[in-house]
mmCIF file of C-alpha atoms in Angstrom:
data_model
loop_
_atom_site.group_PDB
_atom_site.id
_atom_site.type_symbol
_atom_site.label_atom_id
_atom_site.label_comp_id
_atom_site.label_asym_id
_atom_site.label_seq_id
_atom_site.Cartn_x
_atom_site.Cartn_y
_atom_site.Cartn_z
ATOM 1 C CA TYR A 3 10.862 -8.938 7.146
ATOM 2 C CA GLU A 4 8.767 -11.770 4.466
ATOM 3 C CA ALA A 5 5.912 -14.153 5.794
ATOM 4 C CA ASP A 6 3.273 -16.029 3.457
ATOM 5 C CA ASP A 7 -0.374 -16.945 4.207
ATOM 6 C CA VAL A 8 -1.091 -14.124 6.436
ATOM 7 C CA SER A 9 -4.423 -14.596 7.512
ATOM 8 C CA ALA A 10 -7.191 -12.481 6.580
ATOM 9 C CA ALA A 11 -7.691 -9.624 8.939
ATOM 10 C CA SER A 12 -9.799 -6.307 9.363
ATOM 11 C CA GLU A 13 -5.971 -4.826 9.118
ATOM 12 C CA ILE A 14 -2.268 -5.633 8.651
ATOM 13 C CA ASN A 15 0.401 -4.009 10.705
ATOM 14 C CA PHE A 16 3.979 -4.514 10.027
ATOM 15 C CA ASN A 17 5.996 -2.459 12.376
ATOM 16 C CA GLY A 18 9.559 -1.767 13.137
ATOM 17 C CA TYR A 19 10.553 -2.486 10.161
ATOM 18 C CA PHE A 20 11.965 0.815 8.620
ATOM 19 C CA ASN A 21 14.538 2.887 10.210
ATOM 20 C CA ASP A 22 17.571 4.661 9.414
ATOM 21 C CA ASN A 23 19.717 2.475 8.265
ATOM 22 C CA TYR A 24 18.279 2.413 4.590
ATOM 23 C CA LYS A 25 16.595 5.031 2.311
ATOM 24 C CA VAL A 26 14.837 3.807 0.375
ATOM 25 C CA TYR A 27 12.006 1.011 1.527
ATOM 26 C CA LYS A 28 10.396 -1.452 -1.180
ATOM 27 C CA ILE A 29 7.942 -3.762 -0.206
ATOM 28 C CA PHE A 30 6.558 -6.621 -2.585
ATOM 29 C CA GLY A 31 2.968 -8.212 -2.113
ATOM 30 C CA CYS A 32 0.112 -10.541 -2.917
ATOM 31 C CA HIS A 33 -3.135 -9.646 -1.203
ATOM 32 C CA THR A 34 -6.880 -10.157 -1.676
ATOM 33 C CA GLY A 35 -10.000 -8.822 -0.025
ATOM 34 C CA THR A 36 -13.145 -10.389 0.860
ATOM 35 C CA SER A 37 -15.352 -8.571 -1.566
ATOM 36 C CA GLY A 38 -15.358 -8.401 -4.972
ATOM 37 C CA GLY A 39 -15.082 -4.181 -6.296
ATOM 38 C CA ASN A 40 -13.136 -3.794 -2.833
ATOM 39 C CA SER A 41 -10.277 -0.671 -2.414
ATOM 40 C CA PHE A 42 -6.624 -1.327 -1.418
ATOM 41 C CA HIS A 43 -5.435 1.230 1.276
ATOM 42 C CA PHE A 44 -2.269 1.500 3.770
ATOM 43 C CA ARG A 45 -1.347 4.082 6.499
ATOM 44 C CA VAL A 46 1.752 5.272 8.327
ATOM 45 C CA ARG A 47 2.343 4.276 11.204
ATOM 46 C CA THR A 48 5.193 6.171 13.928
ATOM 47 C CA GLY A 49 6.862 5.550 17.144
ATOM 48 C CA THR A 50 9.308 3.179 18.649
ATOM 49 C CA ASN A 51 8.481 0.384 16.605
ATOM 50 C CA GLY A 52 5.164 1.762 14.242
ATOM 51 C CA ALA A 53 3.230 1.930 17.407
ATOM 52 C CA THR A 54 0.897 4.679 16.749
ATOM 53 C CA GLU A 55 -1.046 4.375 13.057
ATOM 54 C CA ASN A 56 -1.533 8.272 11.578
ATOM 55 C CA SER A 57 -4.779 8.838 10.987
ATOM 56 C CA THR A 58 -4.097 12.445 10.255
ATOM 57 C CA SER A 59 -5.624 14.029 6.839
ATOM 58 C CA ASP A 60 -2.354 14.480 5.740
ATOM 59 C CA TYR A 61 -2.328 12.281 2.682
ATOM 60 C CA TRP A 62 -1.908 13.059 -0.945
ATOM 61 C CA TYR A 63 -1.952 10.528 -3.976
ATOM 62 C CA ALA A 64 -3.080 9.860 -7.424
ATOM 63 C CA PHE A 65 -3.299 6.714 -9.133
ATOM 64 C CA GLY A 66 -3.822 5.969 -13.109
ATOM 65 C CA TYR A 67 -5.495 2.390 -13.894
ATOM 66 C CA ASN A 68 -7.247 0.131 -16.409
ATOM 67 C CA SER A 69 -8.887 -2.614 -16.128
ATOM 68 C CA ARG A 70 -10.962 -5.025 -18.342
ATOM 69 C CA ASN A 71 -14.171 -7.031 -17.159
ATOM 70 C CA SER A 72 -15.317 -10.528 -18.394
ATOM 71 C CA SER A 73 -17.600 -9.341 -20.780
ATOM 72 C CA GLY A 74 -14.966 -7.403 -22.942
ATOM 73 C CA SER A 75 -15.211 -3.591 -21.208
ATOM 74 C CA SER A 76 -12.863 -1.657 -20.251
ATOM 75 C CA GLN A 77 -12.691 1.165 -17.580
ATOM 76 C CA ASN A 78 -9.818 3.255 -16.902
ATOM 77 C CA GLY A 79 -9.391 7.030 -16.372
ATOM 78 C CA PHE A 80 -7.118 8.761 -12.934
ATOM 79 C CA THR A 81 -8.541 8.917 -9.127
ATOM 80 C CA GLY A 82 -6.117 10.582 -6.138
ATOM 81 C CA SER A 83 -7.336 12.309 -2.784
ATOM 82 C CA GLN A 84 -5.202 15.479 -1.055
ATOM 83 C CA ASN A 85 -6.516 15.904 2.984
ATOM 84 C CA ALA A 86 -7.351 11.735 2.867
ATOM 85 C CA ASN A 87 -6.614 10.466 5.880
ATOM 86 C CA ASN A 88 -5.151 7.248 3.934
ATOM 87 C CA TRP A 89 -3.443 6.333 0.225
ATOM 88 C CA ARG A 90 -4.631 4.162 -1.652
ATOM 89 C CA LEU A 91 -3.558 2.393 -4.813
ATOM 90 C CA GLY A 92 -6.252 -0.089 -7.062
ATOM 91 C CA TRP A 93 -7.801 -2.703 -5.817
ATOM 92 C CA CYS A 94 -8.228 -6.182 -3.841
ATOM 93 C CA GLY A 95 -9.159 -9.414 -5.197
ATOM 94 C CA ASP A 96 -12.986 -10.929 -4.250
ATOM 95 C CA GLY A 97 -11.721 -12.924 -1.711
ATOM 96 C CA GLY A 98 -11.466 -16.396 -4.176
ATOM 97 C CA THR A 99 -8.950 -19.003 -3.677
ATOM 98 C CA THR A 100 -7.144 -17.654 -6.953
ATOM 99 C CA ASN A 101 -7.388 -13.760 -6.471
ATOM 100 C CA HIS A 102 -4.529 -12.860 -5.416
ATOM 101 C CA ASN A 103 -3.569 -8.994 -6.529
ATOM 102 C CA THR A 104 0.245 -8.231 -6.400
ATOM 103 C CA PHE A 105 1.561 -4.989 -6.302
ATOM 104 C CA ASP A 106 4.966 -3.644 -5.427
ATOM 105 C CA LEU A 107 5.715 0.130 -3.319
ATOM 106 C CA THR A 108 8.869 2.205 -3.413
ATOM 107 C CA PHE A 109 8.928 4.027 0.074
ATOM 108 C CA TYR A 110 12.138 7.387 -0.478
ATOM 109 C CA GLU A 111 13.106 7.835 3.171
ATOM 110 C CA PRO A 112 10.455 6.788 5.144
ATOM 111 C CA THR A 113 12.153 7.904 8.172
ATOM 112 C CA GLY A 114 13.869 11.294 7.198
ATOM 113 C CA THR A 115 12.307 14.566 8.895
ATOM 114 C CA ASP A 116 14.157 17.077 6.601
ATOM 115 C CA GLN A 117 11.371 16.119 3.357
ATOM 116 C CA ARG A 118 8.073 14.467 2.698
ATOM 117 C CA MET A 119 7.786 10.935 1.884
ATOM 118 C CA VAL A 120 7.204 10.064 -1.450
ATOM 119 C CA TRP A 121 5.844 6.443 -2.028
ATOM 120 C CA THR A 122 5.809 4.855 -5.715
ATOM 121 C CA GLY A 123 3.373 2.080 -6.240
ATOM 122 C CA ASN A 124 2.636 -0.669 -9.137
ATOM 123 C CA SER A 125 0.110 -3.499 -8.831
ATOM 124 C CA ALA A 126 -1.971 -5.754 -10.731
ATOM 125 C CA MET A 127 -5.369 -6.790 -9.617
ATOM 126 C CA TRP A 128 -8.204 -9.862 -11.104
ATOM 127 C CA ASP A 129 -11.383 -11.722 -9.942
ATOM 128 C CA ALA A 130 -13.981 -14.137 -11.754
ATOM 129 C CA ALA A 131 -15.120 -10.406 -13.280
ATOM 130 C CA TYR A 132 -12.112 -8.447 -14.280
ATOM 131 C CA ALA A 133 -8.165 -7.920 -14.760
ATOM 132 C CA GLY A 134 -6.327 -4.524 -14.503
ATOM 133 C CA PHE A 135 -3.823 -2.320 -13.202
ATOM 134 C CA ALA A 136 -3.061 0.959 -11.278
ATOM 135 C CA MET A 137 0.265 2.419 -11.021
ATOM 136 C CA GLY A 138 0.450 5.848 -8.736
ATOM 137 C CA ALA A 139 2.559 7.960 -6.054
ATOM 138 C CA GLY A 140 1.935 9.881 -2.985
ATOM 139 C CA HIS A 141 3.385 11.781 0.052
ATOM 140 C CA LEU A 142 2.208 12.649 3.475
ATOM 141 C CA VAL A 143 2.139 16.389 4.490
ATOM 142 C CA ASP A 144 3.291 16.385 7.945
ATOM 143 C CA ASN A 145 6.690 14.769 7.416
ATOM 144 C CA GLN A 146 6.138 12.056 9.914
ATOM 145 C CA GLN A 147 8.882 8.957 10.822
ATOM 146 C CA MET A 148 7.321 6.350 9.001
ATOM 147 C CA THR A 149 8.602 3.420 11.541
ATOM 148 C CA GLY A 150 5.836 0.700 10.569
ATOM 149 C CA ILE A 151 2.716 0.252 7.780
ATOM 150 C CA LYS A 152 -0.853 -0.563 8.484
ATOM 151 C CA PHE A 153 -2.765 -2.186 5.183
ATOM 152 C CA PHE A 154 -6.460 -2.379 4.879
ATOM 153 C CA ALA A 155 -9.432 -2.836 2.936
ATOM 154 C CA GLY A 156 -11.831 -0.561 1.755
ATOM 155 C CA SER A 157 -14.261 -3.057 3.788
ATOM 156 C CA GLY A 158 -14.401 -6.437 5.012
ATOM 157 C CA ASN A 159 -10.276 -7.641 5.649
ATOM 158 C CA ILE A 160 -7.399 -8.478 4.341
ATOM 159 C CA GLY A 161 -5.198 -10.789 3.926
ATOM 160 C CA PHE A 162 -1.442 -11.835 2.171
ATOM 161 C CA LYS A 163 -0.689 -14.417 -0.255
ATOM 162 C CA TRP A 164 2.762 -13.748 0.887
ATOM 163 C CA ILE A 165 4.667 -10.611 1.704
ATOM 164 C CA LYS A 166 8.561 -8.843 1.435
ATOM 165 C CA ILE A 167 9.930 -5.709 2.319
ATOM 166 C CA TYR A 168 13.650 -4.656 2.073
ATOM 167 C CA GLY A 169 15.891 -2.069 2.787
ATOM 168 C CA MET A 170 18.196 -0.062 0.170
ATOM 169 C CA LYS A 171 20.973 2.215 1.220
#
């Protein structure tokens, strides 16, 4: 699956693209938020064609980050959560026309039931005030089968300049 210029909305869902035909899925995207310093989140959608959003507190994740702001100061650290109701990886841009952030996510056996589904990811983010990157991973405690995915920002809207979803056997 691929799409260009997905309009900003409070959430963007890609449903029905995950199935038992593939063990690994890669998602590449270029996204932006509508306010500076905003966070980039995602959730599993389950059921036939991703009809149901999983908002339980079964999400575990961690990511490390490094950024440098326009005055030359650097920030780096590590953050994560257990028993959260979504996953997070880095930040969204500030909504400016040239401040799109890129990411790649890998989901391992998202429709399997005999083990926890795991993801790994990288993101690069920038806006008028800073540039940075994050690397992270997570899993879902309750072994839900992922048939879709929801993307959203910590507040405000999220949009995609482009997004691509690939399945690998």
